[in-house]
mmCIF file of C-alpha atoms and ligand atoms in Angstrom:
data_model
loop_
_atom_site.group_PDB
_atom_site.id
_atom_site.type_symbol
_atom_site.label_atom_id
_atom_site.label_comp_id
_atom_site.label_asym_id
_atom_site.label_seq_id
_atom_site.Cartn_x
_atom_site.Cartn_y
_atom_site.Cartn_z
ATOM 1 C CA UNK A 898 77.813 97.526 112.922
ATOM 2 C CA UNK A 899 80.803 97.583 115.225
ATOM 3 C CA UNK A 900 83.982 99.616 115.427
ATOM 4 C CA UNK A 901 86.560 98.534 112.889
ATOM 5 C CA UNK A 902 89.010 95.839 113.903
ATOM 6 C CA UNK A 903 91.747 96.350 111.315
ATOM 7 C CA UNK A 904 93.187 92.835 111.562
ATOM 8 C CA UNK A 905 89.762 91.327 110.954
ATOM 9 C CA UNK A 906 89.003 93.693 108.077
ATOM 10 C CA UNK A 907 92.386 92.964 106.494
ATOM 11 C CA UNK A 908 91.632 89.234 106.702
ATOM 12 C CA UNK A 909 88.297 89.809 105.001
ATOM 13 C CA UNK A 910 89.902 91.940 102.265
ATOM 14 C CA UNK A 911 92.450 89.214 101.571
ATOM 15 C CA UNK A 912 89.686 86.607 101.362
ATOM 16 C CA UNK A 913 87.949 88.609 98.604
ATOM 17 C CA UNK A 914 90.960 88.954 96.308
ATOM 18 C CA UNK A 915 90.996 87.817 92.682
ATOM 19 C CA UNK A 916 87.286 87.224 92.199
ATOM 20 C CA UNK A 917 84.362 89.117 90.704
ATOM 21 C CA UNK A 918 82.539 91.140 93.334
ATOM 22 C CA UNK A 919 79.673 93.593 93.446
ATOM 23 C CA UNK A 920 80.640 96.907 94.921
ATOM 24 C CA UNK A 921 78.642 99.617 96.638
ATOM 25 C CA UNK A 922 80.640 102.781 97.112
ATOM 26 C CA UNK A 923 79.023 105.877 98.504
ATOM 27 C CA UNK A 924 79.819 109.233 99.913
ATOM 28 C CA UNK A 925 77.493 111.974 101.029
ATOM 29 C CA UNK A 926 77.837 115.302 102.741
ATOM 30 C CA UNK A 927 74.189 115.022 103.781
ATOM 31 C CA UNK A 928 71.173 116.329 101.940
ATOM 32 C CA UNK A 929 70.529 119.078 104.486
ATOM 33 C CA UNK A 930 74.116 120.221 104.928
ATOM 34 C CA UNK A 931 73.744 123.320 102.798
ATOM 35 C CA UNK A 932 70.348 124.069 104.317
ATOM 36 C CA UNK A 933 71.843 124.300 107.819
ATOM 37 C CA UNK A 934 75.075 125.969 106.750
ATOM 38 C CA UNK A 935 75.041 127.815 103.447
ATOM 39 C CA UNK A 936 78.837 127.857 103.281
ATOM 40 C CA UNK A 937 78.779 124.066 102.908
ATOM 41 C CA UNK A 938 78.532 122.551 99.480
ATOM 42 C CA UNK A 939 76.040 119.702 99.196
ATOM 43 C CA UNK A 940 77.418 116.689 97.372
ATOM 44 C CA UNK A 941 76.824 112.975 97.209
ATOM 45 C CA UNK A 942 77.503 110.035 95.010
ATOM 46 C CA UNK A 943 77.096 106.313 94.932
ATOM 47 C CA UNK A 944 77.592 103.405 92.635
ATOM 48 C CA UNK A 945 75.826 100.138 93.366
ATOM 49 C CA UNK A 946 76.434 96.658 91.972
ATOM 50 C CA UNK A 947 79.199 97.488 89.564
ATOM 51 C CA UNK A 948 81.383 94.419 89.135
ATOM 52 C CA UNK A 949 84.967 94.739 90.246
ATOM 53 C CA UNK A 950 87.927 92.481 90.921
ATOM 54 C CA UNK A 951 90.999 93.422 92.923
ATOM 55 C CA UNK A 952 94.328 91.672 93.291
ATOM 56 C CA UNK A 953 95.705 93.424 96.320
ATOM 57 C CA UNK A 954 94.238 95.566 99.063
ATOM 58 C CA UNK A 955 94.667 96.923 102.521
ATOM 59 C CA UNK A 956 93.291 98.917 105.402
ATOM 60 C CA UNK A 957 95.392 101.550 107.091
ATOM 61 C CA UNK A 958 95.397 104.552 109.366
ATOM 62 C CA UNK A 959 94.678 104.879 113.070
ATOM 63 C CA UNK A 960 90.972 105.581 112.730
ATOM 64 C CA UNK A 961 89.006 106.737 110.851
ATOM 65 C CA UNK A 962 90.554 104.248 108.470
ATOM 66 C CA UNK A 963 91.437 104.183 104.793
ATOM 67 C CA UNK A 964 90.997 101.257 102.412
ATOM 68 C CA UNK A 965 92.671 100.891 99.015
ATOM 69 C CA UNK A 966 92.018 98.056 96.568
ATOM 70 C CA UNK A 967 94.206 97.613 93.510
ATOM 71 C CA UNK A 968 92.430 96.476 90.360
ATOM 72 C CA UNK A 969 93.926 95.535 87.028
ATOM 73 C CA UNK A 970 93.366 99.009 85.594
ATOM 74 C CA UNK A 971 92.735 101.243 88.563
ATOM 75 C CA UNK A 972 91.943 101.602 92.219
ATOM 76 C CA UNK A 973 89.085 101.716 94.673
ATOM 77 C CA UNK A 974 89.815 104.079 97.539
ATOM 78 C CA UNK A 975 87.844 105.137 100.594
ATOM 79 C CA UNK A 976 88.810 107.353 103.499
ATOM 80 C CA UNK A 977 86.888 107.923 106.711
ATOM 81 C CA UNK A 978 85.756 104.401 107.597
ATOM 82 C CA UNK A 979 84.864 103.740 111.244
ATOM 83 C CA UNK A 980 82.526 100.727 111.362
ATOM 84 C CA UNK A 981 82.076 97.289 109.803
ATOM 85 C CA UNK A 982 79.684 94.385 110.035
ATOM 86 C CA UNK A 983 81.472 91.657 111.928
ATOM 87 C CA UNK A 984 78.682 89.091 111.600
ATOM 88 C CA UNK A 985 78.853 88.919 107.794
ATOM 89 C CA UNK A 986 80.359 85.759 106.387
ATOM 90 C CA UNK A 987 80.906 86.387 102.648
ATOM 91 C CA UNK A 988 80.434 90.118 102.387
ATOM 92 C CA UNK A 989 82.516 93.030 103.594
ATOM 93 C CA UNK A 990 80.356 95.932 104.758
ATOM 94 C CA UNK A 991 82.174 99.050 105.952
ATOM 95 C CA UNK A 992 81.042 102.586 106.661
ATOM 96 C CA UNK A 993 82.204 105.835 108.167
ATOM 97 C CA UNK A 994 79.899 107.554 110.636
ATOM 98 C CA UNK A 995 80.440 111.021 112.031
ATOM 99 C CA UNK A 996 80.237 111.960 115.719
ATOM 100 C CA UNK A 997 76.456 112.254 115.444
ATOM 101 C CA UNK A 998 76.254 108.763 113.982
ATOM 102 C CA UNK A 999 75.415 109.933 110.491
ATOM 103 C CA UNK A 1000 76.779 107.942 107.584
ATOM 104 C CA UNK A 1001 79.352 109.889 105.568
ATOM 105 C CA UNK A 1002 80.919 107.179 103.490
ATOM 106 C CA UNK A 1003 80.504 103.487 102.797
ATOM 107 C CA UNK A 1004 82.310 100.728 100.968
ATOM 108 C CA UNK A 1005 80.695 97.326 100.551
ATOM 109 C CA UNK A 1006 81.833 94.272 98.623
ATOM 110 C CA UNK A 1007 79.855 91.106 97.989
ATOM 111 C CA UNK A 1008 79.938 88.042 95.748
ATOM 112 C CA UNK A 1009 76.158 88.551 95.262
ATOM 113 C CA UNK A 1010 74.431 91.788 94.212
ATOM 114 C CA UNK A 1011 73.250 94.132 96.965
ATOM 115 C CA UNK B 1089 131.568 118.505 93.990
ATOM 116 C CA UNK B 1090 129.454 116.857 91.250
ATOM 117 C CA UNK B 1091 127.599 114.666 93.680
ATOM 118 C CA UNK B 1092 124.524 112.690 92.719
ATOM 119 C CA UNK B 1093 121.408 113.598 94.630
ATOM 120 C CA UNK B 1094 118.243 111.506 94.663
ATOM 121 C CA UNK B 1095 114.908 113.037 95.610
ATOM 122 C CA UNK B 1096 111.930 110.707 96.119
ATOM 123 C CA UNK B 1097 108.576 112.376 96.767
ATOM 124 C CA UNK B 1098 105.022 111.312 95.987
ATOM 125 C CA UNK B 1099 103.435 114.467 94.549
ATOM 126 C CA UNK B 1100 104.343 117.223 92.137
ATOM 127 C CA UNK B 1101 104.761 120.305 94.416
ATOM 128 C CA UNK B 1102 106.183 118.338 97.375
ATOM 129 C CA UNK B 1103 109.574 119.766 96.446
ATOM 130 C CA UNK B 1104 108.567 123.429 96.560
ATOM 131 C CA UNK B 1105 108.206 124.597 100.155
ATOM 132 C CA UNK B 1106 110.550 122.303 102.038
ATOM 133 C CA UNK B 1107 113.334 121.464 99.623
ATOM 134 C CA UNK B 1108 113.617 123.628 96.502
ATOM 135 C CA UNK B 1109 116.119 126.094 98.011
ATOM 136 C CA UNK B 1110 118.371 123.253 99.121
ATOM 137 C CA UNK B 1111 118.157 121.671 95.679
ATOM 138 C CA UNK B 1112 118.960 124.986 93.973
ATOM 139 C CA UNK B 1113 122.087 125.150 96.145
ATOM 140 C CA UNK B 1114 123.058 121.621 95.071
ATOM 141 C CA UNK B 1115 122.681 122.718 91.454
ATOM 142 C CA UNK B 1116 124.891 125.739 92.061
ATOM 143 C CA UNK B 1117 127.495 123.433 93.613
ATOM 144 C CA UNK B 1118 127.521 121.392 90.413
ATOM 145 C CA UNK B 1119 125.592 118.426 91.756
ATOM 146 C CA UNK B 1120 123.306 116.325 89.590
ATOM 147 C CA UNK B 1121 119.772 115.855 90.844
ATOM 148 C CA UNK B 1122 117.399 113.043 89.972
ATOM 149 C CA UNK B 1123 113.865 113.670 91.180
ATOM 150 C CA UNK B 1124 111.668 110.581 91.259
ATOM 151 C CA UNK B 1125 108.087 111.747 91.633
ATOM 152 C CA UNK B 1126 105.856 108.804 92.432
ATOM 153 C CA UNK B 1127 102.502 110.167 91.201
ATOM 154 C CA UNK B 1128 101.055 113.063 89.236
ATOM 155 C CA UNK B 1129 98.920 114.214 92.143
ATOM 156 C CA UNK B 1130 95.938 113.346 89.992
ATOM 157 C CA UNK B 1131 93.525 113.147 92.930
ATOM 158 C CA UNK B 1132 94.260 116.681 94.125
ATOM 159 C CA UNK B 1133 91.286 118.887 94.886
ATOM 160 C CA UNK B 1134 92.835 122.161 93.841
ATOM 161 C CA UNK B 1135 92.392 122.884 90.162
ATOM 162 C CA UNK B 1136 92.932 126.639 90.171
ATOM 163 C CA UNK B 1137 90.415 129.208 91.283
ATOM 164 C CA UNK B 1138 88.363 129.550 89.142
ATOM 165 C CA UNK B 1139 89.188 125.975 88.097
ATOM 166 C CA UNK B 1140 91.242 125.737 84.901
ATOM 167 C CA UNK B 1141 91.713 121.979 85.127
ATOM 168 C CA UNK B 1142 89.356 119.026 85.570
ATOM 169 C CA UNK B 1143 89.754 115.608 87.159
ATOM 170 C CA UNK B 1144 90.584 114.414 83.637
ATOM 171 C CA UNK B 1145 93.111 117.096 82.684
ATOM 172 C CA UNK B 1146 94.696 117.554 86.117
ATOM 173 C CA UNK B 1147 97.495 114.980 85.658
ATOM 174 C CA UNK B 1148 98.681 116.619 82.430
ATOM 175 C CA UNK B 1149 98.426 120.082 83.966
ATOM 176 C CA UNK B 1150 100.389 119.019 87.034
ATOM 177 C CA UNK B 1151 103.036 117.304 84.935
ATOM 178 C CA UNK B 1152 103.684 120.565 83.091
ATOM 179 C CA UNK B 1153 103.776 122.455 86.382
ATOM 180 C CA UNK B 1154 106.271 119.966 87.779
ATOM 181 C CA UNK B 1155 108.492 120.281 84.716
ATOM 182 C CA UNK B 1156 108.401 124.058 85.075
ATOM 183 C CA UNK B 1157 109.286 123.787 88.758
ATOM 184 C CA UNK B 1158 112.224 121.504 87.930
ATOM 185 C CA UNK B 1159 113.496 123.985 85.328
ATOM 186 C CA UNK B 1160 113.212 126.797 87.873
ATOM 187 C CA UNK B 1161 115.276 124.846 90.415
ATOM 188 C CA UNK B 1162 117.712 123.463 87.848
ATOM 189 C CA UNK B 1163 116.846 119.781 88.388
ATOM 190 C CA UNK B 1164 118.400 117.923 85.475
ATOM 191 C CA UNK B 1165 116.661 114.560 85.639
ATOM 192 C CA UNK B 1166 112.955 114.129 86.408
ATOM 193 C CA UNK B 1167 111.554 110.607 86.582
ATOM 194 C CA UNK B 1168 107.807 110.076 86.728
ATOM 195 C CA UNK B 1169 107.243 106.682 88.291
ATOM 196 C CA UNK B 1170 103.568 106.374 87.379
ATOM 197 C CA UNK B 1171 102.054 105.355 90.707
ATOM 198 C CA UNK B 1172 98.642 106.671 91.580
ATOM 199 C CA UNK B 1173 97.924 109.511 93.978
ATOM 200 C CA UNK B 1174 96.542 108.384 97.380
ATOM 201 C CA UNK B 1175 97.489 104.739 96.825
ATOM 202 C CA UNK B 1176 101.143 104.631 97.890
ATOM 203 C CA UNK B 1177 100.340 103.174 101.317
ATOM 204 C CA UNK B 1178 98.365 100.381 99.638
ATOM 205 C CA UNK B 1179 100.792 99.691 96.805
ATOM 206 C CA UNK B 1180 102.605 96.376 96.671
ATOM 207 C CA UNK B 1181 105.800 96.868 98.649
ATOM 208 C CA UNK B 1182 107.937 94.789 96.315
ATOM 209 C CA UNK B 1183 106.880 96.935 93.358
ATOM 210 C CA UNK B 1184 107.463 100.240 95.138
ATOM 211 C CA UNK B 1185 110.724 99.227 96.814
ATOM 212 C CA UNK B 1186 111.880 97.669 93.547
ATOM 213 C CA UNK B 1187 111.561 100.962 91.668
ATOM 214 C CA UNK B 1188 113.372 102.871 94.400
ATOM 215 C CA UNK B 1189 116.015 100.144 94.625
ATOM 216 C CA UNK B 1190 116.674 100.403 90.872
ATOM 217 C CA UNK B 1191 117.302 104.127 91.235
ATOM 218 C CA UNK B 1192 119.689 103.602 94.157
ATOM 219 C CA UNK B 1193 121.514 100.954 92.156
ATOM 220 C CA UNK B 1194 121.714 103.084 89.023
ATOM 221 C CA UNK B 1195 122.674 106.385 90.629
ATOM 222 C CA UNK B 1196 124.480 105.461 93.836
ATOM 223 C CA UNK B 1197 123.506 108.858 95.240
ATOM 224 C CA UNK B 1198 125.493 110.674 97.947
ATOM 225 C CA UNK B 1199 122.296 111.925 99.572
ATOM 226 C CA UNK B 1200 118.623 110.976 99.358
ATOM 227 C CA UNK B 1201 115.817 113.402 100.198
ATOM 228 C CA UNK B 1202 112.317 112.269 101.111
ATOM 229 C CA UNK B 1203 109.646 112.671 103.815
ATOM 230 C CA UNK B 1204 110.113 111.499 107.391
ATOM 231 C CA UNK B 1205 108.011 108.346 107.730
ATOM 232 C CA UNK B 1206 105.201 108.904 110.217
ATOM 233 C CA UNK B 1207 105.729 112.654 110.545
ATOM 234 C CA UNK B 1208 104.781 113.978 107.137
ATOM 235 C CA UNK B 1209 100.988 114.308 107.534
ATOM 236 C CA UNK B 1210 99.734 112.917 104.210
ATOM 237 C CA UNK B 1211 99.540 109.084 103.984
ATOM 238 C CA UNK B 1212 101.355 109.182 100.615
ATOM 239 C CA UNK B 1213 104.169 111.233 102.191
ATOM 240 C CA UNK B 1214 104.563 108.784 105.068
ATOM 241 C CA UNK B 1215 104.376 105.741 102.792
ATOM 242 C CA UNK B 1216 106.913 107.265 100.405
ATOM 243 C CA UNK B 1217 109.356 107.941 103.242
ATOM 244 C CA UNK B 1218 108.777 104.449 104.609
ATOM 245 C CA UNK B 1219 109.549 102.869 101.250
ATOM 246 C CA UNK B 1220 112.745 104.900 100.905
ATOM 247 C CA UNK B 1221 114.103 104.070 104.369
ATOM 248 C CA UNK B 1222 113.048 100.434 103.971
ATOM 249 C CA UNK B 1223 114.927 100.189 100.669
ATOM 250 C CA UNK B 1224 118.004 102.126 101.784
ATOM 251 C CA UNK B 1225 117.974 100.118 105.008
ATOM 252 C CA UNK B 1226 118.402 96.917 102.989
ATOM 253 C CA UNK B 1227 121.730 98.141 101.609
ATOM 254 C CA UNK B 1228 124.857 97.142 103.514
ATOM 255 C CA UNK B 1229 125.472 99.687 106.247
ATOM 256 C CA UNK B 1230 128.642 101.119 104.659
ATOM 257 C CA UNK B 1231 126.953 101.838 101.323
ATOM 258 C CA UNK B 1232 123.830 103.534 102.683
ATOM 259 C CA UNK B 1233 123.555 107.173 101.621
ATOM 260 C CA UNK B 1234 122.273 109.547 104.298
ATOM 261 C CA UNK B 1235 118.498 109.958 104.015
ATOM 262 C CA UNK B 1236 117.456 113.523 104.779
ATOM 263 C CA UNK B 1237 113.820 113.709 105.705
ATOM 264 C CA UNK B 1238 111.284 116.529 105.795
ATOM 265 C CA UNK B 1239 108.854 116.456 108.721
ATOM 266 C CA UNK B 1240 105.991 118.770 109.544
ATOM 267 C CA UNK B 1241 103.438 116.789 111.525
ATOM 268 C CA UNK B 1242 102.105 118.500 114.633
ATOM 269 C CA UNK B 1243 104.404 117.975 117.630
ATOM 270 C CA UNK B 1244 106.944 116.104 115.480
ATOM 271 C CA UNK B 1245 109.854 117.572 117.449
ATOM 272 C CA UNK B 1246 108.587 115.876 120.612
ATOM 273 C CA UNK B 1247 109.125 112.549 118.896
ATOM 274 C CA UNK B 1248 112.113 113.036 116.618
ATOM 275 C CA UNK B 1249 113.878 116.010 118.167
ATOM 276 C CA UNK B 1250 115.329 119.011 116.392
ATOM 277 C CA UNK B 1251 116.405 118.825 112.750
ATOM 278 C CA UNK B 1252 120.108 118.039 112.439
ATOM 279 C CA UNK B 1253 120.440 119.734 109.049
ATOM 280 C CA UNK B 1254 119.210 123.309 108.721
ATOM 281 C CA UNK B 1255 119.848 125.261 105.531
ATOM 282 C CA UNK B 1256 119.617 129.005 105.161
ATOM 283 C CA UNK B 1257 118.242 129.255 101.619
ATOM 284 C CA UNK B 1258 117.535 133.002 101.483
ATOM 285 C CA UNK B 1259 120.097 133.237 98.707
ATOM 286 C CA UNK B 1260 118.019 130.779 96.687
ATOM 287 C CA UNK B 1261 114.651 132.395 97.200
ATOM 288 C CA UNK B 1262 114.342 133.329 93.544
ATOM 289 C CA UNK B 1263 114.290 129.724 92.244
ATOM 290 C CA UNK B 1264 112.273 128.666 95.284
ATOM 291 C CA UNK B 1265 109.524 131.191 94.638
ATOM 292 C CA UNK B 1266 109.592 130.272 90.949
ATOM 293 C CA UNK B 1267 109.070 126.630 91.953
ATOM 294 C CA UNK B 1268 106.104 127.551 94.137
ATOM 295 C CA UNK B 1269 104.688 129.745 91.355
ATOM 296 C CA UNK B 1270 105.052 126.922 88.828
ATOM 297 C CA UNK B 1271 102.432 124.893 90.706
ATOM 298 C CA UNK B 1272 99.723 127.412 89.946
ATOM 299 C CA UNK B 1273 96.875 124.898 90.090
ATOM 300 C CA UNK B 1274 97.850 124.066 93.680
ATOM 301 C CA UNK B 1275 99.194 127.173 95.374
ATOM 302 C CA UNK B 1276 98.127 130.729 95.511
ATOM 303 C CA UNK B 1277 100.622 132.527 97.724
ATOM 304 C CA UNK B 1278 99.943 136.249 97.826
ATOM 305 C CA UNK B 1279 102.863 138.511 97.025
ATOM 306 C CA UNK B 1280 105.131 136.070 95.217
ATOM 307 C CA UNK B 1281 104.263 137.047 91.669
ATOM 308 C CA UNK B 1282 106.392 140.156 91.436
ATOM 309 C CA UNK B 1283 109.935 139.930 90.034
ATOM 310 C CA UNK B 1284 111.240 141.482 93.219
ATOM 311 C CA UNK B 1285 109.419 139.140 95.573
ATOM 312 C CA UNK B 1286 112.585 137.257 96.467
ATOM 313 C CA UNK B 1287 113.941 140.454 98.052
ATOM 314 C CA UNK B 1288 110.990 140.732 100.412
ATOM 315 C CA UNK B 1289 111.913 140.487 104.093
ATOM 316 C CA UNK B 1290 108.674 138.791 104.910
ATOM 317 C CA UNK B 1291 109.094 136.097 102.263
ATOM 318 C CA UNK B 1292 112.732 135.575 103.243
ATOM 319 C CA UNK B 1293 111.557 135.060 106.789
ATOM 320 C CA UNK B 1294 108.792 132.707 105.751
ATOM 321 C CA UNK B 1295 110.603 130.598 103.160
ATOM 322 C CA UNK B 1296 114.292 131.160 103.945
ATOM 323 C CA UNK B 1297 114.969 128.085 106.080
ATOM 324 C CA UNK B 1298 114.754 124.409 105.150
ATOM 325 C CA UNK B 1299 115.008 121.725 107.825
ATOM 326 C CA UNK B 1300 115.904 118.054 107.577
ATOM 327 C CA UNK B 1301 116.213 115.103 109.897
ATOM 328 C CA UNK B 1302 118.819 112.529 108.894
ATOM 329 C CA UNK B 1303 117.088 109.193 109.307
ATOM 330 C CA UNK B 1304 118.662 107.013 112.003
ATOM 331 C CA UNK B 1305 118.578 103.385 110.950
ATOM 332 C CA UNK B 1306 119.798 102.234 114.337
ATOM 333 C CA UNK B 1307 116.765 103.232 116.355
HETATM 334 ZN ZN1 ZN C 1763 102.284 115.960 98.810
#
């Protein structure tokens, strides 16, 4: 994973428009968050390999970044992205890592299931 | 007077703290206000405490709150544009600008109120302000209404200077507090529930001034 290059990510988003894709969308506050700090509320969710199709999308912000993808009947939205996989050819793999390197959020899109 | 005023903001409740006193004054002056609210704030995290709304019911709850706020201020014409909370910066520009352009065309307002692009903290606020100045900026110079912008980002005055329009709205604190109160799922401001709250020195101090920057298209 490397730090997000917004122009490159935008190019990759545009290349994935208007086709069926498998999505992995995840967010987690960390399983031990509440254990270390009882005022924190533990929460997590993910959805893997749901099929989506978007017609329009973008990346914005000055880092951590936000991505929004407009679908026929709704949106996919992620905030807090910092890294992406620049060596991927067909897939778009993005994640947000905190200052300790822990994954907080991820958004991945692929023509093939994950 | 009877001027036409256009307000374009992305979320129900964006009108309350920074603008409702000014709008109440417009109403008193006989002006006609159209408030175009881009979304229903349906992704908001506040749902009352304890929560009385859910992710599913929040849009309907916030719509009612917004209507109540508009009644409190005296806003005559509320338009809900149906965009989705958090997505304004990603929305297709032609679609967004088109809706704003239609309103400008229809109303030919004397003044437009929105957020200052880049200095309004929330991405939807910035994107809303950007769309408004982009669309107004496309009008011929002589037919552009002044765009009065709210800004509250940290250190915004270093970048955009002092506000050029400052309104003392202490006289309009009653409708302003009623507007804030209307958004009960979002705000819980201690001390504003009493009928006499608008007479409070402290609240007059806190909410009695509204500040705007007239957008400069030439810079
Ligand atoms: Zn807002």
